[in-house]
């Protein structure tokens, strides 16, 4: 009976050791997975924020070029310099877009493609590649900023951020653009 008791004790110690080892291994694996997910989420957030920043930089460069081309504004820089500045901004936006393509899930990628198309339409109009009225120019901007909001929503969903970005309050706010300049009355 003494040997059986010792064997049971040894078996219990071995079983306890194996259970402890298995539990520690499992917990370490979960911790590593969590660390990897967190690290990728941080990179995604950086890529998404950089992309939106580059899109907005292109839009602002396009507005300046458009206003100078249409004689709505005069500044000391030439139209050629503004065109080169826009080209540089587009290159940066393209590189940021590629980072999004590498890191994002499908919903964010789709939203980024729609946003890119809207931003390109603004760039082309600013350069004079496409023509249109001032009202059409304003519509291009509304479309682009709606695409930015859609991108934000998809990115928030991908990153697991709770809450609605495009709720009633936010959607009720329209894009704020300056009024059309009125001709001076004679």
mmCIF file of C-alpha atoms in Angstrom:
data_model
loop_
_atom_site.group_PDB
_atom_site.id
_atom_site.type_symbol
_atom_site.label_atom_id
_atom_site.label_comp_id
_atom_site.label_asym_id
_atom_site.label_seq_id
_atom_site.Cartn_x
_atom_site.Cartn_y
_atom_site.Cartn_z
ATOM 1 C CA UNK A 1 0.000 0.000 0.000
ATOM 2 C CA UNK A 2 2.918 2.236 0.690
ATOM 3 C CA UNK A 3 4.192 1.924 -2.890
ATOM 4 C CA UNK A 4 0.719 2.623 -4.331
ATOM 5 C CA UNK A 5 0.420 5.748 -2.206
ATOM 6 C CA UNK A 6 3.834 6.929 -3.378
ATOM 7 C CA UNK A 7 2.930 6.250 -7.035
ATOM 8 C CA UNK A 8 -0.309 8.209 -6.640
ATOM 9 C CA UNK A 9 1.639 11.092 -5.084
ATOM 10 C CA UNK A 10 4.235 11.023 -7.884
ATOM 11 C CA UNK A 11 1.487 10.885 -10.525
ATOM 12 C CA UNK A 12 -0.306 13.837 -8.875
ATOM 13 C CA UNK A 13 2.913 15.857 -8.802
ATOM 14 C CA UNK A 14 3.621 15.042 -12.461
ATOM 15 C CA UNK A 15 0.047 15.878 -13.469
ATOM 16 C CA UNK A 16 0.206 19.153 -11.520
ATOM 17 C CA UNK A 17 3.539 20.034 -13.143
ATOM 18 C CA UNK A 18 2.176 19.293 -16.627
ATOM 19 C CA UNK A 19 -0.970 21.334 -15.931
ATOM 20 C CA UNK A 20 1.110 24.258 -14.686
ATOM 21 C CA UNK A 21 3.399 24.060 -17.713
ATOM 22 C CA UNK A 22 0.438 23.873 -20.123
ATOM 23 C CA UNK A 23 -1.325 26.808 -18.416
ATOM 24 C CA UNK A 24 1.814 28.982 -18.439
ATOM 25 C CA UNK A 25 2.474 28.148 -22.095
ATOM 26 C CA UNK A 26 -1.122 29.016 -23.046
ATOM 27 C CA UNK A 27 -1.067 32.312 -21.116
ATOM 28 C CA UNK A 28 2.254 33.333 -22.692
ATOM 29 C CA UNK A 29 0.905 32.545 -26.138
ATOM 30 C CA UNK A 30 -2.212 34.664 -25.517
ATOM 31 C CA UNK A 31 -0.067 37.522 -24.227
ATOM 32 C CA UNK A 32 2.101 37.370 -27.365
ATOM 33 C CA UNK A 33 -0.989 37.372 -29.604
ATOM 34 C CA UNK A 34 -2.419 40.371 -27.756
ATOM 35 C CA UNK A 35 0.902 42.219 -28.085
ATOM 36 C CA UNK A 36 1.003 41.511 -31.820
ATOM 37 C CA UNK A 37 -2.594 42.688 -32.302
ATOM 38 C CA UNK A 38 -1.924 45.864 -30.349
ATOM 39 C CA UNK A 39 1.222 46.537 -32.357
ATOM 40 C CA UNK A 40 -0.640 46.112 -35.662
ATOM 41 C CA UNK A 41 -3.495 48.319 -34.455
ATOM 42 C CA UNK A 42 -0.989 51.058 -33.629
ATOM 43 C CA UNK A 43 0.529 50.777 -37.102
ATOM 44 C CA UNK A 44 -2.906 50.839 -38.706
ATOM 45 C CA UNK A 45 -3.862 53.940 -36.748
ATOM 46 C CA UNK A 46 -0.652 55.670 -37.839
ATOM 47 C CA UNK A 47 -1.219 54.677 -41.480
ATOM 48 C CA UNK A 48 -4.856 55.815 -41.453
ATOM 49 C CA UNK A 49 -4.044 59.154 -39.820
ATOM 50 C CA UNK A 50 -1.153 59.788 -42.214
ATOM 51 C CA UNK A 51 -3.329 58.978 -45.226
ATOM 52 C CA UNK A 52 -6.082 61.392 -44.153
ATOM 53 C CA UNK A 53 -3.456 64.064 -43.503
ATOM 54 C CA UNK A 54 -2.013 63.573 -46.992
ATOM 55 C CA UNK A 55 -5.475 63.678 -48.582
ATOM 56 C CA UNK A 56 -6.255 66.949 -46.829
ATOM 57 C CA UNK A 57 -2.881 68.403 -47.844
ATOM 58 C CA UNK A 58 -3.687 67.592 -51.481
ATOM 59 C CA UNK A 59 -7.115 69.169 -51.188
ATOM 60 C CA UNK A 60 -5.704 72.353 -49.668
ATOM 61 C CA UNK A 61 -2.995 72.507 -52.352
ATOM 62 C CA UNK A 62 -5.650 71.969 -55.025
ATOM 63 C CA UNK A 63 -7.817 74.758 -53.644
ATOM 64 C CA UNK A 64 -4.925 77.198 -53.709
ATOM 65 C CA UNK A 65 -3.993 76.239 -57.270
ATOM 66 C CA UNK A 66 -7.614 76.421 -58.442
ATOM 67 C CA UNK A 67 -8.173 79.838 -56.893
ATOM 68 C CA UNK A 68 -4.990 81.226 -58.434
ATOM 69 C CA UNK A 69 -5.804 79.689 -61.830
ATOM 70 C CA UNK A 70 -9.329 81.139 -61.732
ATOM 71 C CA UNK A 71 -8.103 84.545 -60.481
ATOM 72 C CA UNK A 72 -10.030 84.175 -57.233
ATOM 73 C CA UNK A 73 -6.879 84.780 -55.192
ATOM 74 C CA UNK A 74 -3.515 86.300 -55.876
ATOM 75 C CA UNK A 75 -0.382 85.232 -54.081
ATOM 76 C CA UNK A 76 3.321 85.640 -54.698
ATOM 77 C CA UNK A 77 3.848 82.046 -55.846
ATOM 78 C CA UNK A 78 3.410 81.168 -59.501
ATOM 79 C CA UNK A 79 0.864 78.744 -60.896
ATOM 80 C CA UNK A 80 3.759 76.488 -61.908
ATOM 81 C CA UNK A 81 5.086 76.417 -58.321
ATOM 82 C CA UNK A 82 1.623 75.604 -57.003
ATOM 83 C CA UNK A 83 1.277 72.816 -59.571
ATOM 84 C CA UNK A 84 4.611 71.357 -58.451
ATOM 85 C CA UNK A 85 3.525 71.616 -54.811
ATOM 86 C CA UNK A 86 0.339 69.715 -55.674
ATOM 87 C CA UNK A 87 2.362 67.056 -57.514
ATOM 88 C CA UNK A 88 4.551 66.568 -54.423
ATOM 89 C CA UNK A 89 1.460 66.320 -52.217
ATOM 90 C CA UNK A 90 -0.050 63.741 -54.584
ATOM 91 C CA UNK A 91 3.112 61.647 -54.376
ATOM 92 C CA UNK A 92 2.944 61.685 -50.581
ATOM 93 C CA UNK A 93 -0.744 60.790 -50.695
ATOM 94 C CA UNK A 94 0.035 57.870 -53.014
ATOM 95 C CA UNK A 95 2.668 56.483 -50.653
ATOM 96 C CA UNK A 96 0.306 56.836 -47.684
ATOM 97 C CA UNK A 97 -2.426 55.097 -49.714
ATOM 98 C CA UNK A 98 -0.090 52.140 -50.301
ATOM 99 C CA UNK A 99 0.493 51.788 -46.535
ATOM 100 C CA UNK A 100 -3.259 51.660 -46.024
ATOM 101 C CA UNK A 101 -3.512 48.962 -48.706
ATOM 102 C CA UNK A 102 -0.899 46.886 -46.870
ATOM 103 C CA UNK A 103 -2.468 47.098 -43.413
ATOM 104 C CA UNK A 104 -6.214 47.605 -43.769
ATOM 105 C CA UNK A 105 -9.140 45.234 -43.920
ATOM 106 C CA UNK A 106 -11.530 45.192 -46.902
ATOM 107 C CA UNK A 107 -13.967 47.869 -45.685
ATOM 108 C CA UNK A 108 -11.165 50.375 -45.123
ATOM 109 C CA UNK A 109 -9.591 49.536 -48.481
ATOM 110 C CA UNK A 110 -12.904 50.139 -50.275
ATOM 111 C CA UNK A 111 -13.378 53.457 -48.451
ATOM 112 C CA UNK A 112 -9.788 54.465 -49.318
ATOM 113 C CA UNK A 113 -10.381 53.736 -53.007
ATOM 114 C CA UNK A 114 -13.533 55.908 -53.010
ATOM 115 C CA UNK A 115 -11.670 58.679 -51.187
ATOM 116 C CA UNK A 116 -8.756 58.477 -53.603
ATOM 117 C CA UNK A 117 -11.123 58.811 -56.578
ATOM 118 C CA UNK A 118 -12.805 61.865 -55.011
ATOM 119 C CA UNK A 119 -9.437 63.477 -54.241
ATOM 120 C CA UNK A 120 -8.182 62.841 -57.786
ATOM 121 C CA UNK A 121 -11.270 64.585 -59.195
ATOM 122 C CA UNK A 122 -10.387 67.679 -57.157
ATOM 123 C CA UNK A 123 -6.739 67.522 -58.254
ATOM 124 C CA UNK A 124 -7.696 67.256 -61.927
ATOM 125 C CA UNK A 125 -10.118 70.162 -61.704
ATOM 126 C CA UNK A 126 -7.521 72.320 -59.931
ATOM 127 C CA UNK A 127 -4.986 71.627 -62.681
ATOM 128 C CA UNK A 128 -7.490 72.304 -65.442
ATOM 129 C CA UNK A 129 -7.415 68.713 -66.701
ATOM 130 C CA UNK A 130 -11.194 68.718 -66.299
ATOM 131 C CA UNK A 131 -13.435 71.769 -66.485
ATOM 132 C CA UNK A 132 -16.597 72.745 -64.685
ATOM 133 C CA UNK A 133 -18.447 75.451 -62.836
ATOM 134 C CA UNK A 134 -17.716 76.753 -59.363
ATOM 135 C CA UNK A 135 -20.804 74.916 -58.096
ATOM 136 C CA UNK A 136 -19.454 71.675 -59.554
ATOM 137 C CA UNK A 137 -16.126 72.432 -57.860
ATOM 138 C CA UNK A 138 -17.949 72.764 -54.558
ATOM 139 C CA UNK A 139 -19.758 69.464 -55.155
ATOM 140 C CA UNK A 140 -16.418 67.747 -55.706
ATOM 141 C CA UNK A 141 -15.386 68.951 -52.253
ATOM 142 C CA UNK A 142 -18.607 67.770 -50.637
ATOM 143 C CA UNK A 143 -18.092 64.358 -52.202
ATOM 144 C CA UNK A 144 -14.494 64.238 -50.993
ATOM 145 C CA UNK A 145 -15.367 65.190 -47.432
ATOM 146 C CA UNK A 146 -18.180 62.628 -47.369
ATOM 147 C CA UNK A 147 -15.604 60.069 -48.531
ATOM 148 C CA UNK A 148 -13.277 61.197 -45.722
ATOM 149 C CA UNK A 149 -16.070 60.632 -43.216
ATOM 150 C CA UNK A 150 -16.746 57.174 -44.688
ATOM 151 C CA UNK A 151 -13.050 56.373 -44.429
ATOM 152 C CA UNK A 152 -13.057 57.486 -40.781
ATOM 153 C CA UNK A 153 -16.054 55.246 -40.077
ATOM 154 C CA UNK A 154 -14.446 52.213 -41.738
ATOM 155 C CA UNK A 155 -11.129 52.836 -39.955
ATOM 156 C CA UNK A 156 -12.868 53.177 -36.587
ATOM 157 C CA UNK A 157 -14.693 49.906 -37.223
ATOM 158 C CA UNK A 158 -11.432 48.170 -38.192
ATOM 159 C CA UNK A 159 -9.710 49.441 -35.052
ATOM 160 C CA UNK A 160 -12.620 48.466 -32.814
ATOM 161 C CA UNK A 161 -13.475 52.024 -31.766
ATOM 162 C CA UNK A 162 -17.020 52.095 -30.448
ATOM 163 C CA UNK A 163 -19.606 54.765 -31.140
ATOM 164 C CA UNK A 164 -20.940 56.408 -34.246
ATOM 165 C CA UNK A 165 -18.835 58.890 -36.134
ATOM 166 C CA UNK A 166 -21.491 59.819 -38.679
ATOM 167 C CA UNK A 167 -24.467 60.276 -36.398
ATOM 168 C CA UNK A 168 -27.206 62.868 -36.839
ATOM 169 C CA UNK A 169 -25.163 65.622 -35.195
ATOM 170 C CA UNK A 170 -22.150 65.059 -37.399
ATOM 171 C CA UNK A 171 -24.079 64.501 -40.622
ATOM 172 C CA UNK A 172 -26.090 67.691 -40.131
ATOM 173 C CA UNK A 173 -22.929 69.737 -40.413
ATOM 174 C CA UNK A 174 -22.201 70.581 -44.007
ATOM 175 C CA UNK A 175 -18.896 71.338 -45.599
ATOM 176 C CA UNK A 176 -18.085 74.959 -44.901
ATOM 177 C CA UNK A 177 -16.985 76.725 -48.065
ATOM 178 C CA UNK A 178 -16.633 80.434 -48.655
ATOM 179 C CA UNK A 179 -19.435 82.112 -50.545
ATOM 180 C CA UNK A 180 -19.090 82.880 -54.204
ATOM 181 C CA UNK A 181 -17.596 86.293 -54.689
ATOM 182 C CA UNK A 182 -20.152 88.820 -55.867
ATOM 183 C CA UNK A 183 -19.327 91.280 -58.591
ATOM 184 C CA UNK A 184 -19.227 94.845 -57.207
ATOM 185 C CA UNK A 185 -22.372 96.774 -58.010
ATOM 186 C CA UNK A 186 -21.869 99.848 -60.185
#
